[in-house]
Backbone as a ProteinNet text record, in pm:
[ID]
protein_1_A
[PRIMARY]
MEPEGLVYLDEAGMNSQDSDYPYGYCQEGQRFHALKSGKRQGRVSYMAPWCDQQLLAPFTFEGCCNRTVFELWLEFILIPTLKPGQTLVLDNATFHKGGRIAEPVEAAQCRLLYLPPYSPGLNKIEKCWSWLKARIRHCIEQFDSLHDAMDSVLKAAS
[TERTIARY]
528.1	493.3	615.6	623.8	732.6	709.5	818.4	802.7	720	733.9	658.4	510.3	473.9	334.3	261.6	335.4	275	272.5	155.6	136.8	86	174.9	140.4	75.8	-42.3	-123.7	-150.4	-145	-181.6	-196.6	-246.4	-259.3	-204.2	-163.2	-108.8	-140.3	-105.6	-131.8	-50	-52.3	19.8	-67.7	-47.2	-112.7	-12.8	-63.4	26.6	107.3	61.9	132.5	233.9	247.2	335.9	481.5	519.9	659.8	685.2	577.5	594.7	644.5	741.5	795.6	837.1	929	971.2	1049.2	1099.4	1170.6	1171.5	1207.8	1215.5	1312.2	1352.5	1448.9	1392.4	1422.5	1388.3	1478.8	1470	1553.8	1516	1616.2	1594.5	1489.2	1397.1	1291.1	1169.9	1177.4	1066.6	992.4	864.2	783.7	805.6	816.2	830.9	691.6	670.6	542.4	564	470.3	475.5	332.8	315.3	184.1	167.5	78.5	47.9	-97.7	-173.4	-315	-339.2	-435.2	-471.2	-567.2	-609.8	-703.8	-628.4	-675.4	-611.6	-659.8	-564.8	-596.8	-507.1	-555.8	-473.2	-426	-510.3	-473.1	-462.3	-347.4	-326.6	-289.8	-362.1	-339.2	-285.4	-225.3	-176.3	-190.4	-201.6	-203.5	-127.1	-71.4	6.9	34	62.6	107.3	259.5	316.5	460.1	475.3	544.4	559.8	702	770.6	904.3	997.6	1002.6	1089.3	1053.4	927.8	886.9	751.3	738.8	613.1	534.6	408.4	325.9	201.4	147.7	17.2	-8.7	83.6	58.7	-55.9	-126.1	-241	-247.7	-256	-268.8	-404.1	-456.9	-586.8	-600.4	-687.3	-714	-807.8	-781.2	-868.5	-822.5	-911.7	-881.1	-942.7	-888	-937	-1069.7	-1154.9	-1280.4	-1309.1	-1418.6	-1450	-1462.5	-1528.5	-1548.4	-1415.9	-1328.8	-1197.6	-1117.6	-1117.4	-1040.5	-1091.4	-1222.7	-1279.2	-1249.5	-1261	-1231.7	-1085	-994.8	-851.3	-822.3	-878.8	-856.8	-899.8	-1021.1	-1077.8	-1011.2	-984.9	-938.9	-789.1	-718.7	-575.1	-492.5	-528.7	-447.7	-473.1	-597.7	-629.9	-563.9	-562.6	-496.1	-346	-282.8	-139.1	-108.4	-211.3	-189.3	-172	-100.8	-83.1	-165.5	-224.1	-301.3	-216.2	-279	-211.3	-149.6	-147.2	-89.4	-184.7	-129.2	-206.5	-193.7	-307.6	-308.3	-310.1	-212.1	-200.9	-247.8	-354.6	-415.5	-427.7	-435.7	-465.7	-617.3	-664.3	-805.9	-885	-842.6	-920.5	-1061.3	-1161.8	-1300	-1329.3	-1267.7	-1295.7	-1219.1	-1134.1	-1067	-1155.3	-1262.9	-1349.5	-1488.9	-1557.7	-1695.1	-1701.5	-1817.5	-1836.9	-1797.9	-1737.1	-1695.2	-1545.8	-1492.3	-1348.5	-1313.5	-1381.9	-1346.2	-1373.6	-1480.9	-1519.7	-1413.7	-1363.7	-1262.8	-1130.6	-1097.3	-974.6	-986.8	-1099.9	-1121.8	-1131.5	-1192.3	-1202.2	-1063.6	-967.9	-829.7	-749.3	-817.5	-756.4	-649.5	-678.5	-591.3	-670.4	-605.3	-676.3	-640.9	-722.5	-703.6	-652.1	-561.3	-510.6	-508	-584.4	-590.4	-492.9	-416.6	-322.8	-398.8	-337.1	-401.7	-420.6	-521.1	-540.8	-416.1	-393.5	-285	-148	-121.4	7.1	72.2	93	153.9	294.6	362	496.9	501	387	382	357.9	322.7	297.8	424.7	490.5	620.7	617.2	500.5	493.6	508.4	490.1	500.3	637.9	744.4	878.6	894.6	830.1	834.1	767.2	655.2	584.9	673.5	747	831.3	941.3	996.1	1099.4	1040.5	920.4	856.3	823	769.6	735.2	859.2	969.6	1094.1	1136.5	1125.1	1162	1068.5	940.1	842.6	872.8	898.3	930.8	1058.5	1152	1280.9	1266.8	1174.4	1165.6	1042.2	958.5	830.6	846.7	954.2	972.7	997.8	1031.9	1057	927.5	814.9	687.9	584.7	480.8	374.6	280.1	272	178.7	231.4	174.2	206.5	171.6	59	15	119.2	171.9	273.3	401.1	442.9	562.7	541.8	424.7	393.4	391.4	327.3	324.4	464.3	550	685.8	765.3	756.5	829.8	777.1	644.6	586.1	623.9	625.4	663.7	808.9	896.6	1038.6	1060.9	975.9	991.7	930.7	844.3	776	861.1
2274.7	2185	2103.6	2074.4	1992	1845.6	1768.8	1627.6	1545.2	1572.2	1493.7	1530.1	1637.2	1677.5	1618.2	1560.7	1501.4	1349.6	1292.5	1148	1100.5	1037.9	990.1	853.2	839.9	721.7	654	520.7	448.3	301.4	228.4	84	20.7	-104.2	-179.5	-326.1	-408.9	-550.3	-634.3	-762.4	-859.2	-981.9	-1051	-1179	-1289.2	-1404.5	-1515.9	-1554.2	-1515.8	-1548.5	-1442.7	-1333.7	-1224.4	-1267	-1372	-1413.9	-1504.4	-1550.9	-1632.5	-1543.8	-1589.9	-1521.7	-1376.4	-1355.2	-1217.3	-1158.8	-1244.7	-1197.4	-1310	-1280.2	-1380.4	-1334.1	-1428.3	-1397.5	-1437.7	-1359.3	-1393.1	-1311.8	-1337.3	-1263.2	-1115.4	-1033	-889	-851.7	-766.6	-722.4	-814.4	-929.4	-1024.6	-1012	-1042.8	-1040	-1169.4	-1158	-1273.6	-1329.2	-1458.5	-1523.7	-1628.3	-1634.7	-1735.3	-1768.3	-1885	-1924.6	-1875	-1781.4	-1728.6	-1687.4	-1738.7	-1709.3	-1560.8	-1506	-1366.7	-1351.3	-1463	-1460.2	-1432.4	-1332.1	-1299.2	-1395.2	-1453.6	-1544.4	-1510.7	-1532.9	-1516.2	-1373.5	-1274.3	-1133.8	-1101.1	-1046.5	-996.7	-849.9	-765.8	-622	-570.6	-454.5	-390.9	-241.3	-174.9	-29.4	18.4	136.4	195.5	340.7	421.2	557.4	567.7	663.6	691.8	832.2	843.8	973.4	988.5	1091.4	1124.5	1003	938.3	822.4	698.8	688.2	573.4	521.6	389.4	324	303.9	348	339.6	255.5	196.8	129.8	42.7	-49	-134.3	-231.7	-266.2	-355.8	-439.9	-570.4	-660.9	-730.2	-762.8	-829	-900.4	-999.6	-1076.8	-997.7	-996.5	-929.9	-788.7	-713.8	-576.3	-477.9	-359.3	-256.1	-199.5	-162.6	-95.8	4.1	76	180.3	124.3	10.8	-46.2	-80	-149.7	-186.1	-60	35.4	158.2	236.7	251.2	326.6	259.3	127.9	56.2	70.4	54.4	71.2	213.3	309.6	449.9	478.3	436.3	468.1	393.2	265	183.9	158.9	175.8	147.7	274.4	354.1	471.6	589.1	628.2	747.4	745.4	631.8	633.4	664.3	650	676.9	820.2	893.8	1029.3	1129.4	1237.5	1348.2	1466	1544	1660.9	1751.2	1801.5	1891.4	1823.9	1690.4	1621.2	1627.7	1616.7	1620.2	1486.5	1422.6	1296.7	1329.3	1277.8	1300.2	1173.3	1184.9	1069.5	1093	982	993.7	1002.9	994.2	1014.2	885	778.3	654.4	684.6	623.6	655.9	629.8	527.6	498	589.5	678.9	777.7	900.3	909.9	1027.5	986.8	1078.9	1053.8	957.7	903.7	810.3	871.4	789.5	834.8	863.4	927.6	953.7	1080.8	1188.5	1319.2	1327.5	1268.4	1284.8	1237.4	1113.6	1071.1	1147.5	1189.6	1266.1	1402.3	1468.4	1598.5	1585.1	1477	1454.9	1436.5	1386	1369.7	1498.4	1605.5	1736.9	1732	1653.4	1642.1	1688.4	1691.6	1732.4	1641.5	1646.9	1567.7	1656.9	1603.6	1673	1571.8	1598.6	1507.6	1553	1458.3	1487.3	1513.2	1582.1	1599.4	1462.1	1448.8	1320.8	1277.7	1148.5	1087.9	1145.5	1153.1	1207.4	1119	990.6	903.8	947.2	1021.4	1068.2	1164.6	1222.3	1314.9	1244.1	1117	1041.4	965.6	1009.8	954.4	807.7	753.9	613.1	520	570.8	486.3	420.4	492	432.7	324.1	343.5	243.3	113.9	123.9	4.2	-82	-21.4	-102.4	-171.3	-102.6	-161.4	-278.4	-260.2	-366.2	-487.4	-463.4	-575.9	-656.5	-589.1	-660.1	-747.3	-696.5	-773.9	-893	-872.2	-981.1	-1091.5	-1054.2	-1154.8	-1230.5	-1160.8	-1222	-1326.6	-1307.1	-1398.5	-1487.8	-1480.4	-1551.9	-1703.2	-1759.8	-1905.2	-1953	-1863.2	-1898	-1906.7	-1870.5	-1865.5	-1957.6	-1989	-2076.3	-2005.3	-1873.5	-1800.7	-1660.6	-1600.7	-1463.1	-1369.6	-1395.2	-1311.9	-1312.8	-1430.5	-1440.6	-1365	-1378.1	-1308	-1157.4	-1112.8	-970.4	-916.2	-988.6	-946.2	-933.9	-1029.5	-1028.5	-907.5	-881.3	-768.3	-635.6	-621.9	-498.1	-475.7	-582.5	-571	-526.6	-583.4	-546.2	-402.5	-354.8	-218.9	-113	-152.7	-55.8	-16
504.6	613.6	654.5	779.9	832.8	795.1	772.9	733	832.4	961.4	1059.4	1059.9	989.8	980.7	861.7	766.9	647.7	659.6	643.5	652.4	516.4	438.3	303.8	316	258.6	277.2	144	142.3	21.1	53.3	-42.9	-30	-157.4	-143.1	-255.9	-230.6	-324.4	-306.5	-401	-374	-456.1	-472.8	-580.5	-602.6	-572.8	-536.3	-506.8	-630.1	-748.7	-872.7	-912.5	-836	-874.2	-886.8	-817.8	-826.1	-947.5	-1013	-1134.3	-1247.6	-1319.6	-1436.5	-1408	-1314.9	-1289.6	-1407.1	-1495.4	-1613.7	-1716.3	-1838.4	-1943.1	-2050.8	-2134.5	-2240.6	-2375.7	-2476.2	-2613.4	-2705.2	-2833.8	-2927.8	-2925.5	-2947.9	-2948.1	-3052	-3011.3	-3101.1	-3104.2	-3035.3	-3031.3	-2898.5	-2900.2	-2778.9	-2700.8	-2570.4	-2482.6	-2452.3	-2475	-2446.9	-2338.1	-2246.5	-2140.5	-2099	-2042.9	-1994.5	-1851.3	-1836.2	-1703.1	-1706.1	-1613	-1609.4	-1586	-1655.3	-1633.5	-1516.8	-1459.8	-1348.6	-1218.7	-1145.3	-1017.9	-910.4	-841.2	-731.5	-614.7	-496.2	-378.2	-356.3	-382.9	-366.1	-217.8	-179.6	-43.6	-57.7	13.4	5.1	138	131.1	252.9	239.3	352.8	353.9	475.9	459.7	567.4	533.3	632.3	605.7	616.4	547.1	549.3	605.3	717.1	781.7	833.2	786.7	834.2	828.6	710.8	684	766.9	809.4	889.6	843.3	837.1	802.2	931.7	932.9	1053.3	1029.4	1134.4	1133.7	1011.2	975.6	858.6	884	778	788	661.9	676.3	561.6	566.9	448.6	442.8	309.1	306.1	185.5	95	-34.2	-129.5	-161.5	-224.4	-265.6	-167.4	-164.2	-73.1	-123.9	-29.4	-60.5	51.4	40.7	138.4	280.6	297.2	429.9	496.1	425.2	480.3	512.9	421.4	441.9	562.9	574.7	687.5	821	827.1	952.1	990.7	893.2	920.8	966.7	897.6	932.5	1076.2	1109.8	1240.8	1356.2	1338.5	1451	1456.5	1345.4	1345.5	1323.6	1222.9	1192.4	1286.4	1304.7	1384.1	1522.4	1594.2	1725.4	1720.6	1603.7	1593	1549.2	1506.4	1456	1569	1537.4	1631.2	1580.2	1669.5	1624.8	1535.5	1430.3	1337.9	1217.1	1213.8	1098.3	979.1	860	736.2	665.4	637.9	563.5	415	342.2	198.4	128.4	48.5	-16.7	-166.6	-242.3	-384.5	-401.3	-521.5	-548.6	-565.6	-500.5	-505.1	-453.7	-513.8	-477.9	-330	-272.1	-132.1	-36.2	-86.6	-2.1	20.6	-54	-46.1	-2.2	64.7	106.4	223.5	244.8	354.6	488.2	572.1	705.2	708.4	609.6	604.9	681.4	651.7	709.4	859.3	907.5	1047.8	1146.6	1136.1	1235.3	1221.4	1098.9	1078.6	1146.1	1126.8	1190.8	1341.9	1391.4	1535.8	1598.6	1520.2	1568	1550.1	1509.8	1487	1377.3	1275.2	1158.1	1036.6	921.6	800.7	684.7	580.7	459.5	348.1	268.5	151	36.8	-69	-182.6	-290.2	-342.5	-450.4	-580.1	-674.4	-804.9	-871.6	-958.3	-1027.4	-1104.7	-1108.8	-1185	-1147.4	-1018.3	-974.4	-867.6	-895.8	-794.7	-756.2	-843.2	-811	-694.4	-659.1	-546	-413	-417.9	-295.6	-257.5	-151.3	-114	-75.8	-46.2	-7.5	-127.9	-248.9	-368.8	-380.8	-349.2	-354.7	-248.9	-137.6	-31.1	-76.5	-149.7	-197.2	-285.4	-378.4	-466.8	-387.5	-288.8	-203.2	-123.7	-66.3	11.7	-75	-194.9	-282.7	-321	-343.6	-375.4	-257.6	-135.8	-16.3	2.4	-23.4	-9.4	-110.4	-236.5	-338.7	-303.2	-242.3	-207.9	-98	-4.5	110.1	109.4	7.3	8.7	24.3	-26.8	-18.5	124.6	214.4	354.5	435.4	375.2	447.2	383.9	461.4	412.5	317.2	326.7	241.6	211.9	109.7	75	190.2	255.1	367.6	479.8	513.7	619.3	580.8	455.4	408.8	415.7	373	374.3	517.1	609	749.5	806.6	776.1	827	776.9	647.5	588.2	641.3	651.7	703.1	849.2	926.6	1067.6	1079.9	998.6	1002.1	956.2	864	810.8	901.9	993.8	1081	1198.8
[MASK]
++++++++++++++++++++++++++++++++++++++++++++++++++++++++++++++++++++++++++++++++++++++++++++++++++++++++++++++++++++++++++++++++++++++++++++++++++++++++++++++

């Protein structure tokens, strides 16, 4: 398949606390201990496709992804940007399957391709996520919220 025909799709997210304790020091062979709540707060998620070295149709939202959010984004934001004949490459997240996923994709004359289980290395957008998260952490202090920082970085990357 040609690179412009493959659309790698995924979602990721960050917590407002993700920038706390990015690293720590202790004696060699000792475990590093720090006070950090295990409770997730301020989760901001994003999803986007990666196609031919370009990030398309980015979308940010509060909370974690679920079938409803994914289906709405797919139908109203992603599908209008697709070209007939493209293949959406997805992982096996439960909300990527069933529901109203196949119908709008087929109506756009595109197809779905699911990666084998536990194979994030095959999804080319995974490398993009780590790069984006690093940029967000680097500039977060310039913004009022994690959501604003994320929107800014995604807009610049698109």
